PDB file of C-alpha atoms in Angstrom:
ATOM      1  CA  UNK A   1     197.379  30.785  72.318  1.00 74.00           C
ATOM      2  CA  UNK A   2     197.282  33.613  70.640  1.00 89.00           C
ATOM      3  CA  UNK A   3     197.628  36.703  72.798  1.00 91.00           C
ATOM      4  CA  UNK A   4     194.619  39.195  72.408  1.00 92.00           C
ATOM      5  CA  UNK A   5     193.152  41.879  75.075  1.00 92.00           C
ATOM      6  CA  UNK A   6     191.187  39.158  77.060  1.00 92.00           C
ATOM      7  CA  UNK A   7     193.820  36.728  76.908  1.00 93.00           C
ATOM      8  CA  UNK A   8     195.992  39.912  78.798  1.00 93.00           C
ATOM      9  CA  UNK A   9     193.337  40.515  81.576  1.00 92.00           C
ATOM     10  CA  UNK A  10     192.483  36.778  82.617  1.00 91.00           C
ATOM     11  CA  UNK A  11     196.292  36.409  83.797  1.00 93.00           C
ATOM     12  CA  UNK A  12     197.323  36.250  87.611  1.00 92.00           C
ATOM     13  CA  UNK A  13     199.564  35.320  90.359  1.00 91.00           C
ATOM     14  CA  UNK A  14     200.167  32.302  90.541  1.00 87.00           C
ATOM     15  CA  UNK A  15     203.481  32.076  92.885  1.00 87.00           C
ATOM     16  CA  UNK A  16     205.166  34.673  94.313  1.00 89.00           C
ATOM     17  CA  UNK A  17     208.699  34.069  95.818  1.00 88.00           C
ATOM     18  CA  UNK A  18     210.209  35.783  99.109  1.00 87.00           C
ATOM     19  CA  UNK A  19     213.590  35.015  98.107  1.00 84.00           C
ATOM     20  CA  UNK A  20     215.692  38.997  98.902  1.00 81.00           C
ATOM     21  CA  UNK A  21     216.039  40.785 101.638  1.00 79.00           C
ATOM     22  CA  UNK A  22     216.467  43.750 100.036  1.00 82.00           C
ATOM     23  CA  UNK A  23     215.322  45.242  96.095  1.00 82.00           C
ATOM     24  CA  UNK A  24     215.645  43.220  93.460  1.00 87.00           C
ATOM     25  CA  UNK A  25     217.435  44.874  90.932  1.00 88.00           C
ATOM     26  CA  UNK A  26     217.479  42.792  87.955  1.00 90.00           C
ATOM     27  CA  UNK A  27     215.632  40.053  85.979  1.00 90.00           C
ATOM     28  CA  UNK A  28     216.442  38.133  83.048  1.00 93.00           C
ATOM     29  CA  UNK A  29     214.369  35.020  81.361  1.00 94.00           C
ATOM     30  CA  UNK A  30     217.425  32.506  79.540  1.00 93.00           C
ATOM     31  CA  UNK A  31     216.209  31.659  75.688  1.00 91.00           C
ATOM     32  CA  UNK A  32     214.359  28.562  75.678  1.00 91.00           C
ATOM     33  CA  UNK A  33     212.362  30.179  78.588  1.00 92.00           C
ATOM     34  CA  UNK A  34     212.464  27.595  81.340  1.00 93.00           C
ATOM     35  CA  UNK A  35     214.436  29.211  83.673  1.00 92.00           C
ATOM     36  CA  UNK A  36     214.590  33.402  85.137  1.00 92.00           C
ATOM     37  CA  UNK A  37     217.615  34.454  87.103  1.00 92.00           C
ATOM     38  CA  UNK A  38     217.116  37.205  88.997  1.00 91.00           C
ATOM     39  CA  UNK A  39     220.015  40.094  90.682  1.00 88.00           C
ATOM     40  CA  UNK A  40     219.887  41.825  93.752  1.00 86.00           C
ATOM     41  CA  UNK A  41     220.851  44.536  96.217  1.00 84.00           C
ATOM     42  CA  UNK A  42     221.346  41.503  98.945  1.00 86.00           C
ATOM     43  CA  UNK A  43     223.785  40.519  96.349  1.00 86.00           C
ATOM     44  CA  UNK A  44     221.964  38.054  95.704  1.00 85.00           C
ATOM     45  CA  UNK A  45     221.484  35.511  92.538  1.00 89.00           C
ATOM     46  CA  UNK A  46     218.756  33.399  92.672  1.00 91.00           C
ATOM     47  CA  UNK A  47     218.024  31.079  89.784  1.00 91.00           C
ATOM     48  CA  UNK A  48     214.473  30.353  90.017  1.00 92.00           C
ATOM     49  CA  UNK A  49     212.724  26.769  87.667  1.00 91.00           C
ATOM     50  CA  UNK A  50     210.052  28.318  85.418  1.00 89.00           C
ATOM     51  CA  UNK A  51     208.456  25.294  84.446  1.00 85.00           C
ATOM     52  CA  UNK A  52     208.261  23.903  88.434  1.00 86.00           C
ATOM     53  CA  UNK A  53     208.020  27.363  89.520  1.00 85.00           C
ATOM     54  CA  UNK A  54     210.284  27.466  92.172  1.00 87.00           C
ATOM     55  CA  UNK A  55     213.863  28.565  93.238  1.00 87.00           C
ATOM     56  CA  UNK A  56     216.481  26.581  92.209  1.00 89.00           C
ATOM     57  CA  UNK A  57     219.869  27.556  93.610  1.00 89.00           C
ATOM     58  CA  UNK A  58     221.071  30.590  95.370  1.00 89.00           C
ATOM     59  CA  UNK A  59     224.721  32.367  94.674  1.00 89.00           C
ATOM     60  CA  UNK A  60     226.403  35.240  95.622  1.00 88.00           C
ATOM     61  CA  UNK A  61     228.222  38.268  94.992  1.00 82.00           C
ATOM     62  CA  UNK A  62     229.122  40.098  98.272  1.00 81.00           C
ATOM     63  CA  UNK A  63     232.015  41.333  97.534  1.00 83.00           C
ATOM     64  CA  UNK A  64     231.295  43.021  94.134  1.00 79.00           C
ATOM     65  CA  UNK A  65     227.765  43.382  94.664  1.00 81.00           C
ATOM     66  CA  UNK A  66     225.062  42.517  91.263  1.00 82.00           C
ATOM     67  CA  UNK A  67     223.435  44.616  89.474  1.00 85.00           C
ATOM     68  CA  UNK A  68     222.259  44.012  85.441  1.00 91.00           C
ATOM     69  CA  UNK A  69     222.325  40.278  84.652  1.00 92.00           C
ATOM     70  CA  UNK A  70     221.868  38.417  81.263  1.00 94.00           C
ATOM     71  CA  UNK A  71     221.879  35.131  80.588  1.00 94.00           C
ATOM     72  CA  UNK A  72     224.589  34.050  77.681  1.00 94.00           C
ATOM     73  CA  UNK A  73     223.434  31.749  74.450  1.00 87.00           C
ATOM     74  CA  UNK A  74     224.689  28.481  76.922  1.00 82.00           C
ATOM     75  CA  UNK A  75     221.220  28.915  79.389  1.00 77.00           C
ATOM     76  CA  UNK A  76     224.398  28.163  82.046  1.00 90.00           C
ATOM     77  CA  UNK A  77     226.598  31.383  81.873  1.00 94.00           C
ATOM     78  CA  UNK A  78     225.392  34.722  82.795  1.00 93.00           C
ATOM     79  CA  UNK A  79     227.308  38.624  82.478  1.00 94.00           C
ATOM     80  CA  UNK A  80     226.448  41.184  85.558  1.00 90.00           C
ATOM     81  CA  UNK A  81     227.657  44.165  85.717  1.00 91.00           C
ATOM     82  CA  UNK A  82     228.338  45.419  89.721  1.00 84.00           C
ATOM     83  CA  UNK A  83     228.036  47.761  91.639  1.00 79.00           C
ATOM     84  CA  UNK A  84     230.668  47.885  94.986  1.00 83.00           C
ATOM     85  CA  UNK A  85     234.439  47.785  94.340  1.00 79.00           C
ATOM     86  CA  UNK A  86     234.425  48.561  90.672  1.00 86.00           C
ATOM     87  CA  UNK A  87     232.711  48.574  87.254  1.00 88.00           C
ATOM     88  CA  UNK A  88     233.568  45.575  85.763  1.00 90.00           C
ATOM     89  CA  UNK A  89     231.741  43.143  83.782  1.00 93.00           C
ATOM     90  CA  UNK A  90     231.355  39.968  85.066  1.00 92.00           C
ATOM     91  CA  UNK A  91     230.681  36.451  83.284  1.00 95.00           C
ATOM     92  CA  UNK A  92     229.769  33.568  85.436  1.00 93.00           C
ATOM     93  CA  UNK A  93     229.145  29.957  84.874  1.00 93.00           C
ATOM     94  CA  UNK A  94     226.683  28.766  87.524  1.00 91.00           C
ATOM     95  CA  UNK A  95     227.210  25.320  87.049  1.00 90.00           C
ATOM     96  CA  UNK A  96     230.411  25.663  89.327  1.00 90.00           C
ATOM     97  CA  UNK A  97     229.759  29.173  90.424  1.00 91.00           C
ATOM     98  CA  UNK A  98     233.194  30.141  88.820  1.00 92.00           C
ATOM     99  CA  UNK A  99     234.236  33.373  86.932  1.00 93.00           C
ATOM    100  CA  UNK A 100     234.654  32.876  83.517  1.00 94.00           C
ATOM    101  CA  UNK A 101     236.519  35.824  82.750  1.00 95.00           C
ATOM    102  CA  UNK A 102     236.418  40.031  83.289  1.00 93.00           C
ATOM    103  CA  UNK A 103     234.900  42.596  81.510  1.00 94.00           C
ATOM    104  CA  UNK A 104     237.182  45.860  82.608  1.00 92.00           C
ATOM    105  CA  UNK A 105     237.055  48.995  80.782  1.00 91.00           C
ATOM    106  CA  UNK A 106     234.138  51.800  81.977  1.00 93.00           C
ATOM    107  CA  UNK A 107     234.619  54.005  84.900  1.00 91.00           C
ATOM    108  CA  UNK A 108     231.124  55.227  85.825  1.00 93.00           C
ATOM    109  CA  UNK A 109     228.309  52.097  87.024  1.00 91.00           C
ATOM    110  CA  UNK A 110     226.996  50.084  84.073  1.00 92.00           C
ATOM    111  CA  UNK A 111     223.589  51.357  83.477  1.00 91.00           C
ATOM    112  CA  UNK A 112     222.595  49.625  80.641  1.00 93.00           C
ATOM    113  CA  UNK A 113     223.990  45.531  79.377  1.00 94.00           C
ATOM    114  CA  UNK A 114     222.765  43.725  76.305  1.00 94.00           C
ATOM    115  CA  UNK A 115     223.559  40.418  74.748  1.00 95.00           C
ATOM    116  CA  UNK A 116     223.651  39.490  70.886  1.00 94.00           C
ATOM    117  CA  UNK A 117     220.915  37.307  69.924  1.00 92.00           C
ATOM    118  CA  UNK A 118     222.730  35.598  68.056  1.00 92.00           C
ATOM    119  CA  UNK A 119     226.905  35.318  68.857  1.00 92.00           C
ATOM    120  CA  UNK A 120     229.186  35.644  71.703  1.00 94.00           C
ATOM    121  CA  UNK A 121     228.552  39.538  71.323  1.00 94.00           C
ATOM    122  CA  UNK A 122     227.669  42.110  74.226  1.00 95.00           C
ATOM    123  CA  UNK A 123     227.251  45.970  74.504  1.00 95.00           C
ATOM    124  CA  UNK A 124     227.285  47.769  77.306  1.00 95.00           C
ATOM    125  CA  UNK A 125     226.470  51.232  78.402  1.00 93.00           C
ATOM    126  CA  UNK A 126     227.592  53.261  81.271  1.00 93.00           C
ATOM    127  CA  UNK A 127     227.791  56.171  83.094  1.00 93.00           C
ATOM    128  CA  UNK A 128     230.554  57.652  82.186  1.00 93.00           C
ATOM    129  CA  UNK A 129     229.209  58.361  78.584  1.00 93.00           C
ATOM    130  CA  UNK A 130     230.511  55.202  76.907  1.00 92.00           C
ATOM    131  CA  UNK A 131     228.956  52.410  75.080  1.00 93.00           C
ATOM    132  CA  UNK A 132     231.556  49.802  75.078  1.00 94.00           C
ATOM    133  CA  UNK A 133     231.568  46.572  72.351  1.00 94.00           C
ATOM    134  CA  UNK A 134     232.615  42.977  73.814  1.00 95.00           C
ATOM    135  CA  UNK A 135     232.911  39.467  72.658  1.00 95.00           C
ATOM    136  CA  UNK A 136     232.501  36.664  75.370  1.00 96.00           C
ATOM    137  CA  UNK A 137     235.753  35.333  74.272  1.00 95.00           C
ATOM    138  CA  UNK A 138     238.217  37.714  75.099  1.00 95.00           C
ATOM    139  CA  UNK A 139     238.524  40.610  78.421  1.00 93.00           C
ATOM    140  CA  UNK A 140     239.520  43.037  75.907  1.00 94.00           C
ATOM    141  CA  UNK A 141     237.041  45.417  74.029  1.00 93.00           C
ATOM    142  CA  UNK A 142     235.862  45.218  70.889  1.00 92.00           C
ATOM    143  CA  UNK A 143     234.549  48.922  69.981  1.00 90.00           C
ATOM    144  CA  UNK A 144     234.830  51.622  72.578  1.00 92.00           C
ATOM    145  CA  UNK A 145     232.152  54.581  71.335  1.00 89.00           C
ATOM    146  CA  UNK A 146     232.129  58.301  73.255  1.00 90.00           C
ATOM    147  CA  UNK A 147     228.902  59.967  74.133  1.00 88.00           C
ATOM    148  CA  UNK A 148     227.688  63.148  75.260  1.00 85.00           C
ATOM    149  CA  UNK A 149     225.334  62.280  77.751  1.00 84.00           C
ATOM    150  CA  UNK A 150     223.820  58.482  79.637  1.00 86.00           C
ATOM    151  CA  UNK A 151     223.162  55.938  77.467  1.00 91.00           C
ATOM    152  CA  UNK A 152     221.567  53.775  76.411  1.00 93.00           C
ATOM    153  CA  UNK A 153     221.290  50.710  74.620  1.00 94.00           C
ATOM    154  CA  UNK A 154     220.802  47.371  72.792  1.00 95.00           C
ATOM    155  CA  UNK A 155     220.754  44.460  70.323  1.00 95.00           C
ATOM    156  CA  UNK A 156     217.875  44.743  67.077  1.00 96.00           C
ATOM    157  CA  UNK A 157     216.227  40.751  67.123  1.00 95.00           C
ATOM    158  CA  UNK A 158     218.988  39.902  64.142  1.00 94.00           C
ATOM    159  CA  UNK A 159     221.736  41.215  66.124  1.00 94.00           C
ATOM    160  CA  UNK A 160     223.281  43.102  63.044  1.00 94.00           C
ATOM    161  CA  UNK A 161     222.188  46.346  64.671  1.00 94.00           C
ATOM    162  CA  UNK A 162     222.627  48.031  67.837  1.00 94.00           C
ATOM    163  CA  UNK A 163     219.997  51.134  69.271  1.00 95.00           C
ATOM    164  CA  UNK A 164     221.744  53.380  71.345  1.00 94.00           C
ATOM    165  CA  UNK A 165     219.613  56.497  72.960  1.00 94.00           C
ATOM    166  CA  UNK A 166     221.612  58.811  73.622  1.00 90.00           C
ATOM    167  CA  UNK A 167     221.290  62.214  76.423  1.00 88.00           C
ATOM    168  CA  UNK A 168     217.284  61.457  76.587  1.00 91.00           C
ATOM    169  CA  UNK A 169     216.717  62.680  73.418  1.00 91.00           C
ATOM    170  CA  UNK A 170     218.301  61.170  70.524  1.00 93.00           C
ATOM    171  CA  UNK A 171     218.146  56.968  69.280  1.00 96.00           C
ATOM    172  CA  UNK A 172     221.342  56.573  67.314  1.00 94.00           C
ATOM    173  CA  UNK A 173     221.149  53.116  65.246  1.00 96.00           C
ATOM    174  CA  UNK A 174     224.344  51.595  63.898  1.00 94.00           C
ATOM    175  CA  UNK A 175     225.384  48.555  62.082  1.00 93.00           C
ATOM    176  CA  UNK A 176     227.537  46.472  63.786  1.00 89.00           C
ATOM    177  CA  UNK A 177     230.237  44.754  61.222  1.00 86.00           C
ATOM    178  CA  UNK A 178     230.937  48.673  61.383  1.00 86.00           C
ATOM    179  CA  UNK A 179     229.944  51.298  63.815  1.00 82.00           C
ATOM    180  CA  UNK A 180     233.219  52.829  64.349  1.00 81.00           C
ATOM    181  CA  UNK A 181     232.204  54.544  61.337  1.00 87.00           C
ATOM    182  CA  UNK A 182     229.151  56.530  63.485  1.00 89.00           C
ATOM    183  CA  UNK A 183     225.399  55.499  63.684  1.00 92.00           C
ATOM    184  CA  UNK A 184     223.293  54.994  59.575  1.00 95.00           C
ATOM    185  CA  UNK A 185     220.347  57.063  61.307  1.00 95.00           C
ATOM    186  CA  UNK A 186     220.080  59.129  64.139  1.00 95.00           C
ATOM    187  CA  UNK A 187     215.758  60.344  65.342  1.00 96.00           C
ATOM    188  CA  UNK A 188     215.906  63.003  67.100  1.00 95.00           C
ATOM    189  CA  UNK A 189     213.167  63.459  69.893  1.00 91.00           C
ATOM    190  CA  UNK A 190     211.412  65.892  71.537  1.00 86.00           C
ATOM    191  CA  UNK A 191     212.961  66.562  74.738  1.00 85.00           C
ATOM    192  CA  UNK A 192     211.100  66.203  77.728  1.00 86.00           C
ATOM    193  CA  UNK A 193     213.649  67.599  81.090  1.00 85.00           C
ATOM    194  CA  UNK A 194     211.159  66.438  83.927  1.00 87.00           C
ATOM    195  CA  UNK A 195     212.452  62.764  83.323  1.00 90.00           C
ATOM    196  CA  UNK A 196     215.652  60.656  81.620  1.00 92.00           C
ATOM    197  CA  UNK A 197     215.105  57.805  79.364  1.00 94.00           C
ATOM    198  CA  UNK A 198     216.239  54.383  81.287  1.00 93.00           C
ATOM    199  CA  UNK A 199     215.838  51.642  78.539  1.00 93.00           C
ATOM    200  CA  UNK A 200     215.630  50.492  75.400  1.00 95.00           C
ATOM    201  CA  UNK A 201     214.186  47.763  73.736  1.00 96.00           C
ATOM    202  CA  UNK A 202     213.376  46.296  70.241  1.00 97.00           C
ATOM    203  CA  UNK A 203     210.661  44.086  69.542  1.00 96.00           C
ATOM    204  CA  UNK A 204     210.518  40.790  68.924  1.00 95.00           C
ATOM    205  CA  UNK A 205     210.240  41.643  64.731  1.00 96.00           C
ATOM    206  CA  UNK A 206     212.060  44.613  65.167  1.00 96.00           C
ATOM    207  CA  UNK A 207     209.822  47.132  63.801  1.00 97.00           C
ATOM    208  CA  UNK A 208     208.990  48.574  66.850  1.00 97.00           C
ATOM    209  CA  UNK A 209     211.879  50.657  69.765  1.00 97.00           C
ATOM    210  CA  UNK A 210     209.767  50.952  73.378  1.00 97.00           C
ATOM    211  CA  UNK A 211     211.881  53.304  75.451  1.00 96.00           C
ATOM    212  CA  UNK A 212     211.966  53.278  78.746  1.00 94.00           C
ATOM    213  CA  UNK A 213     211.799  56.735  80.803  1.00 94.00           C
ATOM    214  CA  UNK A 214     211.658  57.159  84.948  1.00 92.00           C
ATOM    215  CA  UNK A 215     208.729  59.509  84.534  1.00 91.00           C
ATOM    216  CA  UNK A 216     205.363  58.531  84.245  1.00 90.00           C
ATOM    217  CA  UNK A 217     205.039  58.060  80.132  1.00 93.00           C
ATOM    218  CA  UNK A 218     206.375  55.952  78.120  1.00 95.00           C
ATOM    219  CA  UNK A 219     207.680  55.960  74.112  1.00 96.00           C
ATOM    220  CA  UNK A 220     207.246  53.456  70.762  1.00 97.00           C
ATOM    221  CA  UNK A 221     208.466  54.819  68.235  1.00 97.00           C
ATOM    222  CA  UNK A 222     209.036  52.632  64.724  1.00 97.00           C
ATOM    223  CA  UNK A 223     212.101  50.804  64.256  1.00 96.00           C
ATOM    224  CA  UNK A 224     212.992  52.158  60.207  1.00 95.00           C
ATOM    225  CA  UNK A 225     211.429  55.483  60.921  1.00 94.00           C
ATOM    226  CA  UNK A 226     212.193  57.021  64.062  1.00 94.00           C
ATOM    227  CA  UNK A 227     208.542  58.434  64.657  1.00 95.00           C
ATOM    228  CA  UNK A 228     206.509  58.037  67.448  1.00 96.00           C
ATOM    229  CA  UNK A 229     204.308  55.477  67.041  1.00 97.00           C
ATOM    230  CA  UNK A 230     202.320  55.941  70.441  1.00 97.00           C
ATOM    231  CA  UNK A 231     203.261  57.452  73.636  1.00 95.00           C
ATOM    232  CA  UNK A 232     201.858  55.693  77.049  1.00 96.00           C
ATOM    233  CA  UNK A 233     201.061  56.729  80.118  1.00 93.00           C
ATOM    234  CA  UNK A 234     198.616  56.935  83.412  1.00 91.00           C
ATOM    235  CA  UNK A 235     200.285  54.882  85.282  1.00 92.00           C
ATOM    236  CA  UNK A 236     201.755  56.012  88.648  1.00 86.00           C
ATOM    237  CA  UNK A 237     205.739  56.843  88.696  1.00 90.00           C
ATOM    238  CA  UNK A 238     205.471  60.495  91.231  1.00 90.00           C
ATOM    239  CA  UNK A 239     209.389  59.133  92.346  1.00 90.00           C
ATOM    240  CA  UNK A 240     211.368  58.663  89.177  1.00 88.00           C
ATOM    241  CA  UNK A 241     211.777  55.305  90.112  1.00 87.00           C
ATOM    242  CA  UNK A 242     213.632  52.949  86.780  1.00 89.00           C
ATOM    243  CA  UNK A 243     210.800  50.900  85.881  1.00 92.00           C
ATOM    244  CA  UNK A 244     210.838  48.081  82.961  1.00 93.00           C
ATOM    245  CA  UNK A 245     208.901  47.881  80.270  1.00 95.00           C
ATOM    246  CA  UNK A 246     208.340  45.253  78.133  1.00 96.00           C
ATOM    247  CA  UNK A 247     206.955  44.279  74.843  1.00 97.00           C
ATOM    248  CA  UNK A 248     205.258  40.955  74.649  1.00 96.00           C
ATOM    249  CA  UNK A 249     207.247  37.875  72.484  1.00 95.00           C
ATOM    250  CA  UNK A 250     204.493  38.139  69.449  1.00 95.00           C
ATOM    251  CA  UNK A 251     205.352  41.985  69.497  1.00 96.00           C
ATOM    252  CA  UNK A 252     201.646  43.271  69.758  1.00 96.00           C
ATOM    253  CA  UNK A 253     201.257  44.516  73.782  1.00 97.00           C
ATOM    254  CA  UNK A 254     203.496  46.795  75.390  1.00 97.00           C
ATOM    255  CA  UNK A 255     203.903  46.376  79.646  1.00 96.00           C
ATOM    256  CA  UNK A 256     204.838  48.980  82.255  1.00 95.00           C
ATOM    257  CA  UNK A 257     204.229  48.417  85.779  1.00 92.00           C
ATOM    258  CA  UNK A 258     204.281  50.845  88.219  1.00 92.00           C
ATOM    259  CA  UNK A 259     204.351  52.408  91.634  1.00 90.00           C
ATOM    260  CA  UNK A 260     200.974  51.265  93.210  1.00 88.00           C
ATOM    261  CA  UNK A 261     202.241  47.487  92.297  1.00 89.00           C
ATOM    262  CA  UNK A 262     199.726  47.605  89.158  1.00 92.00           C
ATOM    263  CA  UNK A 263     200.928  46.443  85.191  1.00 94.00           C
ATOM    264  CA  UNK A 264     199.406  48.300  82.852  1.00 96.00           C
ATOM    265  CA  UNK A 265     199.707  46.885  79.321  1.00 96.00           C
ATOM    266  CA  UNK A 266     198.648  48.277  75.926  1.00 97.00           C
ATOM    267  CA  UNK A 267     197.880  47.153  72.602  1.00 96.00           C
ATOM    268  CA  UNK A 268     200.942  48.291  70.454  1.00 95.00           C
ATOM    269  CA  UNK A 269     199.170  49.040  67.556  1.00 94.00           C
ATOM    270  CA  UNK A 270     195.951  51.078  68.156  1.00 95.00           C
ATOM    271  CA  UNK A 271     197.940  52.449  71.495  1.00 95.00           C
ATOM    272  CA  UNK A 272     194.568  51.623  73.696  1.00 96.00           C
ATOM    273  CA  UNK A 273     195.087  50.261  77.208  1.00 95.00           C
ATOM    274  CA  UNK A 274     193.974  47.456  77.253  1.00 95.00           C
ATOM    275  CA  UNK A 275     194.426  45.677  81.402  1.00 94.00           C
ATOM    276  CA  UNK A 276     195.098  46.613  84.523  1.00 95.00           C
ATOM    277  CA  UNK A 277     196.940  43.736  85.905  1.00 94.00           C
ATOM    278  CA  UNK A 278     196.904  43.956  90.155  1.00 90.00           C
ATOM    279  CA  UNK A 279     199.790  41.804  91.824  1.00 81.00           C
ATOM    280  CA  UNK A 280     199.722  42.996  94.935  1.00 80.00           C
ATOM    281  CA  UNK A 281     202.749  44.244  95.001  1.00 83.00           C
ATOM    282  CA  UNK A 282     204.166  46.397  97.912  1.00 81.00           C
ATOM    283  CA  UNK A 283     205.603  48.682  95.810  1.00 84.00           C
ATOM    284  CA  UNK A 284     206.428  49.603  92.858  1.00 88.00           C
ATOM    285  CA  UNK A 285     207.195  46.996  89.722  1.00 91.00           C
ATOM    286  CA  UNK A 286     210.581  47.431  88.920  1.00 90.00           C
ATOM    287  CA  UNK A 287     211.330  44.398  86.454  1.00 92.00           C
ATOM    288  CA  UNK A 288     208.458  43.546  84.521  1.00 94.00           C
ATOM    289  CA  UNK A 289     209.207  40.697  81.328  1.00 94.00           C
ATOM    290  CA  UNK A 290     207.306  37.429  79.409  1.00 95.00           C
ATOM    291  CA  UNK A 291     208.568  34.200  79.011  1.00 94.00           C
ATOM    292  CA  UNK A 292     210.101  34.726  75.941  1.00 92.00           C
ATOM    293  CA  UNK A 293     208.194  30.322  75.098  1.00 92.00           C
ATOM    294  CA  UNK A 294     205.527  30.267  77.594  1.00 91.00           C
ATOM    295  CA  UNK A 295     202.537  31.965  78.753  1.00 92.00           C
ATOM    296  CA  UNK A 296     203.834  33.517  81.741  1.00 92.00           C
ATOM    297  CA  UNK A 297     205.642  36.379  82.581  1.00 94.00           C
ATOM    298  CA  UNK A 298     207.447  37.749  85.486  1.00 93.00           C
ATOM    299  CA  UNK A 299     207.060  41.064  88.374  1.00 93.00           C
ATOM    300  CA  UNK A 300     209.504  41.737  90.932  1.00 91.00           C
ATOM    301  CA  UNK A 301     209.048  44.465  93.461  1.00 84.00           C
ATOM    302  CA  UNK A 302     211.278  45.120  96.143  1.00 74.00           C
ATOM    303  CA  UNK A 303     211.692  41.664  97.435  1.00 68.00           C
ATOM    304  CA  UNK A 304     209.610  39.744  96.104  1.00 77.00           C
ATOM    305  CA  UNK A 305     209.835  37.864  92.618  1.00 82.00           C
ATOM    306  CA  UNK A 306     206.033  37.287  91.370  1.00 86.00           C
ATOM    307  CA  UNK A 307     205.225  34.472  88.073  1.00 88.00           C
ATOM    308  CA  UNK A 308     202.213  35.420  86.033  1.00 92.00           C
ATOM    309  CA  UNK A 309     200.397  33.082  84.411  1.00 88.00           C
ATOM    310  CA  UNK A 310     196.531  32.381  82.805  1.00 81.00           C
ATOM    311  CA  UNK A 311     193.755  31.598  84.586  1.00 68.00           C
ATOM    312  CA  UNK A 312     191.182  28.623  83.778  1.00 49.00           C
ATOM    313  CA  UNK A 313     189.125  30.079  80.961  1.00 40.00           C
ATOM    314  CA  UNK A 314     185.751  30.230  82.385  1.00 32.00           C
TER     315      UNK A 314
END
């Protein structure tokens, strides 16, 4: 089924999960779309089965805490950052709940984590003003960049380049094979002192970059020229919460939650808002992602995950 304005408007909440006692800080769909994994401030990692629509397993990271979590290419392993003790990134086998490797190096909280879509490389950005490049097979940092401010970063869908958003005013594009030579393109944006950038994502077709902020707008830019195509606003975020914005898998639509528990959807080409979906969340929707393979998406607020699906057509 193709996503259209009308199809998006007909999504409804299909399941509500209350597995957590504290804020869900991140979740990620497996590349095959069959599972979704969440991390929470209550130190738990919950694995959900997308097809059966139920929680499968809960693991705990009580000593180190768990913050940003990402699937690797194997559906039974993840990497995640910590929010206790240290800022080491951990590589965990979900199969036997054992650490495979540690990636030490960051000296402050990790605020961005992105897995390459094609191989075992991943990048992390930290409040220590560095971006580090890693390989799952080695505990040693494969590359280090010092920046002027807080970074956000992400791989492009082909895994050839990555983008770094620096100081909430610049997007720099790096070639993975020669990133130590510096960026091959730099796009300067209009600086907005009322908010800071909290996330950066490429669309699946690689043509667009979505910049999330902790203000009440997000920006869509051309990935090749850096021109701002649209600025999307009109949703509530008065407390400067980090709200995750996402593309739909076809790269056509952009979605973000808001502090009043509603989800706003825009058409990326026209820039028009096409839907406002009410998930009856009790707080800000901090996590929001579309399933890469199936016609569902998930949203999370303080301690609840909601799974959305299409209502049957009339």
